[in-house]
C-alpha cells in the first residue's frame, strides 16, 4: 500500500545554541511492517518528525489523541530531547502539516501561548546529562524495554520539573518502579527490590553515580534525613516479624548503618530477645564494629530500596497527612528531608538507565 500522506511535525525551543543531538530512523507504533520508519531529527533548537502514511489522519488527532502513532512519536521525541539536553528549554511553537502527493492539505501551528510546557521549573534537569546516549536510544524502540524506558524517562523529567518535593518524589518513584519491574520481570515489589539489592551488591561498579554521592556522607548526614524510628516501628510492628528484622540487620556491614542499628536497638530489643534473636544481632554488630568499614552500595540500597519504599507507602496509602497541608511558604523539615533522599534515588535511577540494555 502506497504511503502518499506525508506528515511533518516541527517543535521549536528557546535556547541560545543549536547543536545537533541526533538523527534517527524510528519504527512507529501499530505498524505491521517494522521496516517502515519515521525520520526524526533532534537539535537543541528543534525537533523535526517526518512520517509517511497510507491513511489520512486529521491534525487534531495528531496533537490530541495519545493513541495515534504520531502522537506517540512526539512523546518519544520530547522525552529523548529533554533527557539528552538536560536543560529546561521552553517550547516556543509546534507546527503540524499534512501533504498528499506533494500538495498541502492541512496545517496547524500552536504558538507559545497555546503550548502546555513539559518543563515548568528546573529542579535538577542537569543530572539528566549523565544518562548514556547509547542507552537512551532504547526509547525509540517499539518493544517492552522501549516502552518501559519511555514511561520511566517521562516520569523522571516530570520529577525534575515539579515544584514541590513530594511531587518530585512521587514521580521519581514511578520512574524507578518502571525500571526495577522491567529488570526483574515481576510485578511484586518485595521480590523485585530484594533481587535488585542483590544485583547492586554483586555489581558495585554499575552504580557509580549513586555510590559517589553517598561516599562522603557521615552517619549524622544520613540520619538527619531519615526517620529511622518510624521506619523500624512500621516495618516490624509484630513480635512475629523479629526474624525479618534479624535478616535486615545481618545484611548490613556499613559502619554508619551499624552504628544506627546499635544505638536504636532498644526500639525492638524486647521482640528480638523474646524470639531468641538478640544474641545473633549483638554478635553481628560487634563483628562489624571491629571491621569498621564503610560500604557505599549498602547505603544506597538502604536509602532507596528500604527507607524510600517505606516513605512511598506512607504517601501512596494515605498513611500520613498530605504534604500540601503545610501553611508556611518555606518547605517543611519533612519536605527538605525527602528532597535530599530523592537526589540519591535520582542518581540510582540514572545508574540503572546507563545499563538499561543489559537488563
Short mmCIF file of C-alpha atoms in Angstrom, two decimals:
data_model
loop_
_atom_site.label_atom_id
_atom_site.label_comp_id
_atom_site.label_asym_id
_atom_site.label_seq_id
_atom_site.Cartn_x
_atom_site.Cartn_y
_atom_site.Cartn_z
CA UNK A 1 0.00 0.00 0.00
CA UNK A 2 1.43 3.36 -1.03
CA UNK A 3 2.14 5.93 1.66
CA UNK A 4 1.08 9.13 -0.11
CA UNK A 5 0.30 11.15 3.00
CA UNK A 6 3.32 13.00 4.37
CA UNK A 7 3.14 14.46 7.86
CA UNK A 8 5.71 16.92 9.12
CA UNK A 9 5.90 17.92 12.78
CA UNK A 10 8.28 20.69 13.86
CA UNK A 11 8.74 21.57 17.53
CA UNK A 12 10.85 24.64 18.29
CA UNK A 13 12.60 25.54 21.52
CA UNK A 14 14.01 28.68 23.08
CA UNK A 15 17.75 28.16 23.56
CA UNK A 16 20.93 30.03 22.65
CA UNK A 17 22.72 27.16 20.86
CA UNK A 18 21.65 24.71 18.15
CA UNK A 19 23.97 21.73 18.38
CA UNK A 20 22.85 18.55 16.65
CA UNK A 21 21.67 15.89 19.08
CA UNK A 22 20.89 13.08 16.65
CA UNK A 23 19.11 11.83 13.55
CA UNK A 24 17.05 8.65 13.84
CA UNK A 25 15.03 6.29 11.68
CA UNK A 26 12.33 5.21 14.11
CA UNK A 27 9.89 2.32 13.98
CA UNK A 28 6.39 3.57 14.65
CA UNK A 29 3.60 2.11 16.80
CA UNK A 30 0.83 -0.06 15.35
CA UNK A 31 2.77 -0.72 12.14
CA UNK A 32 2.52 -4.22 10.67
CA UNK A 33 5.81 -3.68 8.81
CA UNK A 34 8.79 -3.00 11.06
CA UNK A 35 10.89 -1.92 8.07
CA UNK A 36 8.79 1.24 7.72
CA UNK A 37 10.35 4.09 9.68
CA UNK A 38 9.74 7.71 10.57
CA UNK A 39 12.60 10.21 10.28
CA UNK A 40 13.29 12.18 13.45
CA UNK A 41 15.96 14.89 13.58
CA UNK A 42 16.75 16.33 17.01
CA UNK A 43 18.67 19.56 17.55
CA UNK A 44 18.85 21.89 20.54
CA UNK A 45 16.51 24.39 18.87
CA UNK A 46 14.12 21.98 17.18
CA UNK A 47 12.69 18.51 16.65
CA UNK A 48 11.54 17.54 13.15
CA UNK A 49 9.43 14.41 12.62
CA UNK A 50 8.68 13.25 9.08
CA UNK A 51 6.14 10.46 8.74
CA UNK A 52 4.65 8.88 5.61
CA UNK A 53 1.32 7.09 5.94
CA UNK A 54 -1.23 5.37 3.72
CA UNK A 55 -4.18 6.71 5.71
CA UNK A 56 -5.39 10.21 6.35
CA UNK A 57 -5.24 11.46 9.95
CA UNK A 58 -6.66 14.83 10.90
CA UNK A 59 -4.11 17.10 12.57
CA UNK A 60 -6.21 17.49 15.73
CA UNK A 61 -5.77 13.73 16.28
CA UNK A 62 -2.00 14.01 15.83
CA UNK A 63 -1.94 16.64 18.56
CA UNK A 64 -4.59 15.40 20.98
CA UNK A 65 -5.08 11.64 20.56
CA UNK A 66 -2.48 9.73 22.57
CA UNK A 67 -3.47 6.52 20.77
CA UNK A 68 -2.16 7.69 17.39
CA UNK A 69 1.28 6.62 16.26
CA UNK A 70 2.40 10.17 15.51
CA UNK A 71 1.34 11.42 18.91
CA UNK A 72 3.47 8.66 20.44
CA UNK A 73 6.41 9.74 18.26
CA UNK A 74 6.06 13.28 19.62
CA UNK A 75 6.18 11.90 23.19
CA UNK A 76 9.27 9.84 22.39
CA UNK A 77 10.96 12.81 20.77
CA UNK A 78 10.30 15.15 23.69
CA UNK A 79 11.43 12.52 26.19
CA UNK A 80 14.65 11.95 24.26
CA UNK A 81 15.19 15.69 23.80
CA UNK A 82 14.89 16.71 27.45
CA UNK A 83 16.85 13.70 28.70
CA UNK A 84 19.64 14.47 26.22
CA UNK A 85 19.93 18.23 26.71
CA UNK A 86 19.26 18.27 30.45
CA UNK A 87 18.08 21.86 30.25
CA UNK A 88 14.63 23.45 30.92
CA UNK A 89 14.23 24.74 27.37
CA UNK A 90 10.81 26.22 26.64
CA UNK A 91 8.76 25.07 23.64
CA UNK A 92 8.04 28.14 21.50
CA UNK A 93 5.88 26.53 18.81
CA UNK A 94 4.53 23.25 17.42
CA UNK A 95 3.68 23.04 13.73
CA UNK A 96 1.99 20.07 12.05
CA UNK A 97 1.29 19.76 8.33
CA UNK A 98 -0.17 17.06 6.08
CA UNK A 99 0.62 16.76 2.39
CA UNK A 100 -0.96 14.42 -0.16
CA UNK A 101 1.21 13.64 -3.17
CA UNK A 102 3.22 16.80 -2.53
CA UNK A 103 0.27 19.16 -2.05
CA UNK A 104 -0.51 20.80 1.29
CA UNK A 105 -3.87 19.61 2.66
CA UNK A 106 -3.92 20.81 6.26
CA UNK A 107 -1.61 22.73 8.58
CA UNK A 108 -1.78 23.95 12.14
CA UNK A 109 0.63 25.94 14.30
CA UNK A 110 0.42 26.22 18.08
CA UNK A 111 2.34 29.21 19.37
CA UNK A 112 3.98 29.51 22.78
CA UNK A 113 0.83 30.81 24.48
CA UNK A 114 -1.05 27.66 23.45
CA UNK A 115 1.64 25.17 24.46
CA UNK A 116 1.40 23.25 27.72
CA UNK A 117 5.05 23.24 28.67
CA UNK A 118 6.72 19.97 29.66
CA UNK A 119 9.13 21.89 31.90
CA UNK A 120 7.66 24.47 34.27
CA UNK A 121 10.58 24.79 36.68
CA UNK A 122 14.08 23.36 36.97
CA UNK A 123 14.79 21.04 39.89
CA UNK A 124 17.81 19.06 38.78
CA UNK A 125 17.41 18.82 34.99
CA UNK A 126 21.20 18.97 34.65
CA UNK A 127 21.53 15.50 36.21
CA UNK A 128 19.87 14.07 33.10
CA UNK A 129 23.04 14.89 31.15
CA UNK A 130 24.61 11.89 32.91
CA UNK A 131 22.34 9.47 31.02
CA UNK A 132 24.19 7.49 28.35
CA UNK A 133 23.05 8.48 24.85
CA UNK A 134 23.58 4.89 23.73
CA UNK A 135 21.18 3.60 26.37
CA UNK A 136 18.77 6.46 25.75
CA UNK A 137 18.27 5.30 22.16
CA UNK A 138 16.18 2.43 23.50
CA UNK A 139 13.36 4.95 23.93
CA UNK A 140 12.78 4.85 20.15
CA UNK A 141 12.11 1.10 20.13
CA UNK A 142 8.66 -0.45 19.86
CA UNK A 143 9.42 -3.11 22.47
CA UNK A 144 8.74 -3.83 26.12
CA UNK A 145 12.11 -2.31 27.02
CA UNK A 146 11.44 0.73 24.83
CA UNK A 147 8.03 1.33 26.35
CA UNK A 148 9.30 0.91 29.92
CA UNK A 149 12.13 3.35 29.23
CA UNK A 150 9.72 5.90 27.72
CA UNK A 151 7.47 5.68 30.77
CA UNK A 152 10.47 5.93 33.11
CA UNK A 153 12.05 8.89 31.30
CA UNK A 154 8.82 10.89 31.18
CA UNK A 155 8.34 10.45 34.94
CA UNK A 156 11.99 11.28 35.57
CA UNK A 157 11.65 14.51 33.57
CA UNK A 158 8.41 15.29 35.43
CA UNK A 159 10.24 14.80 38.72
CA UNK A 160 12.97 17.22 37.64
CA UNK A 161 10.40 19.88 36.75
CA UNK A 162 7.93 19.58 39.63
CA UNK A 163 7.77 22.50 42.10
CA UNK A 164 7.03 20.50 45.27
CA UNK A 165 9.37 17.96 46.95
CA UNK A 166 6.77 15.22 47.46
CA UNK A 167 5.51 15.64 43.89
CA UNK A 168 9.09 15.18 42.72
CA UNK A 169 9.50 12.12 44.91
CA UNK A 170 6.25 10.52 43.72
CA UNK A 171 7.14 11.00 40.03
CA UNK A 172 10.66 9.74 40.66
CA UNK A 173 9.41 6.62 42.42
CA UNK A 174 7.10 5.85 39.48
CA UNK A 175 10.13 6.11 37.21
CA UNK A 176 12.11 3.79 39.49
CA UNK A 177 9.17 1.39 39.70
CA UNK A 178 9.04 1.09 35.92
CA UNK A 179 12.74 0.26 35.74
CA UNK A 180 13.06 -2.27 38.54
CA UNK A 181 9.97 -4.18 37.46
CA UNK A 182 11.31 -4.35 33.91
CA UNK A 183 14.67 -5.58 35.18
CA UNK A 184 13.22 -8.25 37.43
CA UNK A 185 10.34 -9.26 35.15
CA UNK A 186 7.92 -9.26 38.08
CA UNK A 187 5.09 -7.11 39.40
CA UNK A 188 5.76 -7.89 43.08
CA UNK A 189 7.59 -5.03 44.76
CA UNK A 190 9.22 -7.01 47.55
CA UNK A 191 10.84 -9.66 45.35
CA UNK A 192 11.91 -7.04 42.78
CA UNK A 193 13.60 -4.88 45.41
CA UNK A 194 15.27 -7.87 47.09
CA UNK A 195 16.69 -9.03 43.76
CA UNK A 196 17.78 -5.52 42.85
CA UNK A 197 19.67 -5.20 46.14
CA UNK A 198 21.44 -8.49 45.44
CA UNK A 199 22.39 -7.19 41.98
CA UNK A 200 23.70 -3.93 43.42
CA UNK A 201 25.89 -5.67 45.99
CA UNK A 202 27.25 -8.10 43.37
CA UNK A 203 27.79 -5.47 40.65
CA UNK A 204 29.02 -2.40 42.52
CA UNK A 205 30.81 -0.89 39.51
CA UNK A 206 27.49 -0.46 37.66
CA UNK A 207 26.32 2.12 40.22
CA UNK A 208 28.98 4.86 40.16
CA UNK A 209 26.80 7.99 40.47
CA UNK A 210 24.77 6.94 43.49
CA UNK A 211 27.80 5.44 45.26
CA UNK A 212 29.87 8.57 44.72
CA UNK A 213 27.14 10.73 46.20
CA UNK A 214 26.80 8.78 49.46
CA UNK A 215 30.54 8.18 49.84
CA UNK A 216 31.32 11.38 51.81
CA UNK A 217 28.14 11.16 53.90
CA UNK A 218 28.67 10.62 57.62
CA UNK A 219 26.39 8.76 60.00
CA UNK A 220 24.90 12.12 61.03
CA UNK A 221 24.42 13.20 57.39
CA UNK A 222 22.45 10.06 56.62
CA UNK A 223 20.24 10.02 59.68
CA UNK A 224 19.50 13.73 59.64
CA UNK A 225 17.28 12.97 56.60
CA UNK A 226 15.92 9.55 57.63
CA UNK A 227 13.05 8.88 60.04
CA UNK A 228 14.66 5.66 61.26
CA UNK A 229 12.48 5.05 64.33
CA UNK A 230 9.26 5.47 62.34
CA UNK A 231 10.55 3.02 59.72
CA UNK A 232 11.51 0.34 62.28
CA UNK A 233 8.21 0.63 64.15
CA UNK A 234 6.28 0.44 60.87
CA UNK A 235 8.19 -2.40 59.21
CA UNK A 236 8.43 -4.59 62.32
CA UNK A 237 5.15 -3.99 64.12
CA UNK A 238 4.77 -7.50 65.49
CA UNK A 239 7.00 -9.74 67.55
CA UNK A 240 6.48 -12.43 64.90
CA UNK A 241 8.35 -10.18 62.44
CA UNK A 242 11.55 -10.26 64.52
CA UNK A 243 13.12 -12.81 62.19
CA UNK A 244 12.80 -10.34 59.32
CA UNK A 245 14.44 -7.66 61.47
CA UNK A 246 17.30 -10.08 62.22
CA UNK A 247 17.72 -10.71 58.50
CA UNK A 248 17.76 -6.99 57.73
CA UNK A 249 20.43 -6.36 60.35
CA UNK A 250 22.61 -9.29 59.26
CA UNK A 251 22.69 -7.99 55.68
CA UNK A 252 24.31 -4.75 56.88
CA UNK A 253 28.06 -4.24 57.18
CA UNK A 254 28.40 -0.48 56.60
CA UNK A 255 29.79 1.17 59.73
CA UNK A 256 27.44 4.15 59.52
CA UNK A 257 24.36 1.92 59.40
CA UNK A 258 25.71 -0.44 62.05
CA UNK A 259 26.11 2.49 64.47
CA UNK A 260 22.46 3.43 63.96
CA UNK A 261 21.35 -0.16 64.45
CA UNK A 262 23.28 -0.40 67.72
CA UNK A 263 22.10 2.98 69.01
CA UNK A 264 18.46 2.19 68.26
CA UNK A 265 18.44 -1.45 69.34
CA UNK A 266 16.15 -0.73 72.35
CA UNK A 267 13.28 0.05 69.94
CA UNK A 268 12.74 -3.65 69.21
CA UNK A 269 15.17 -5.28 71.66
CA UNK A 270 12.40 -6.99 73.61
CA UNK A 271 10.93 -8.53 70.44
CA UNK A 272 14.35 -9.85 69.44
CA UNK A 273 15.03 -11.20 72.92
CA UNK A 274 11.67 -12.93 73.18
CA UNK A 275 12.26 -14.73 69.87
CA UNK A 276 15.85 -15.66 70.73
CA UNK A 277 17.40 -13.43 68.04
CA UNK A 278 19.11 -10.89 70.27
CA UNK A 279 22.45 -12.76 70.72
CA UNK A 280 22.83 -13.11 66.91
CA UNK A 281 22.11 -9.41 66.45
CA UNK A 282 24.59 -8.37 69.14
CA UNK A 283 27.29 -10.69 67.75
CA UNK A 284 26.82 -9.27 64.25
CA UNK A 285 27.02 -5.70 65.50
CA UNK A 286 30.27 -6.38 67.37
CA UNK A 287 31.85 -8.16 64.40
CA UNK A 288 31.06 -5.26 62.09
CA UNK A 289 32.28 -2.69 64.62
CA UNK A 290 35.66 -4.43 64.64
CA UNK A 291 35.82 -4.23 60.84
CA UNK A 292 34.66 -0.57 60.93
CA UNK A 293 34.33 -0.31 57.14
CA UNK A 294 32.00 1.80 55.04
CA UNK A 295 30.06 0.11 52.25
CA UNK A 296 28.56 2.76 49.99
CA UNK A 297 26.39 0.45 47.90
CA UNK A 298 24.69 -0.74 51.10
CA UNK A 299 23.85 2.85 51.98
CA UNK A 300 22.38 3.43 48.50
CA UNK A 301 20.36 0.22 48.81
CA UNK A 302 19.15 1.11 52.30
CA UNK A 303 18.15 4.65 51.35
CA UNK A 304 16.40 3.79 48.08
CA UNK A 305 15.10 0.25 48.46
CA UNK A 306 14.31 0.16 52.17
CA UNK A 307 13.73 3.65 53.54
CA UNK A 308 12.18 5.32 50.49
CA UNK A 309 9.93 2.30 49.91
CA UNK A 310 8.63 2.90 53.44
CA UNK A 311 8.21 6.63 52.70
CA UNK A 312 6.48 5.90 49.39
CA UNK A 313 3.97 3.55 51.05
CA UNK A 314 3.12 6.15 53.68
CA UNK A 315 2.40 8.67 50.92
CA UNK A 316 0.56 6.45 48.44
CA UNK A 317 -1.55 4.62 51.02
CA UNK A 318 -2.57 7.87 52.74
CA UNK A 319 -0.90 6.86 55.99
CA UNK A 320 0.27 10.40 56.68
CA UNK A 321 -1.08 13.93 56.40
CA UNK A 322 -0.97 15.07 52.79
CA UNK A 323 2.21 17.13 52.21
CA UNK A 324 0.19 20.06 50.83
CA UNK A 325 -1.14 20.68 54.37
CA UNK A 326 1.79 22.91 55.21
CA UNK A 327 0.82 26.52 55.66
CA UNK A 328 4.25 28.18 55.75
CA UNK A 329 5.68 29.13 52.37
CA UNK A 330 9.12 27.71 53.14
CA UNK A 331 9.42 23.96 52.80
CA UNK A 332 8.81 21.88 55.91
CA UNK A 333 11.50 19.73 57.52
CA UNK A 334 9.87 16.63 56.02
CA UNK A 335 9.93 18.18 52.54
CA UNK A 336 13.61 19.08 52.90
CA UNK A 337 14.39 15.53 54.05
CA UNK A 338 12.53 13.80 51.22
CA UNK A 339 14.20 16.11 48.70
CA UNK A 340 17.68 15.12 49.87
CA UNK A 341 16.77 11.43 49.86
CA UNK A 342 15.23 11.78 46.40
CA UNK A 343 18.52 13.00 44.96
CA UNK A 344 20.13 9.67 45.88
CA UNK A 345 17.22 7.85 44.24
CA UNK A 346 17.56 10.01 41.13
CA UNK A 347 21.22 9.06 40.79
CA UNK A 348 20.37 5.39 41.30
CA UNK A 349 17.76 5.69 38.53
CA UNK A 350 20.37 7.17 36.19
CA UNK A 351 22.79 4.38 37.10
CA UNK A 352 20.07 1.87 36.17
CA UNK A 353 19.34 3.69 32.92
CA UNK A 354 23.00 3.56 31.99
CA UNK A 355 23.00 -0.23 31.76
CA UNK A 356 19.38 -0.48 30.66
CA UNK A 357 20.17 -2.66 27.62
CA UNK A 358 21.81 -5.24 29.89
CA UNK A 359 18.52 -5.96 31.67
#
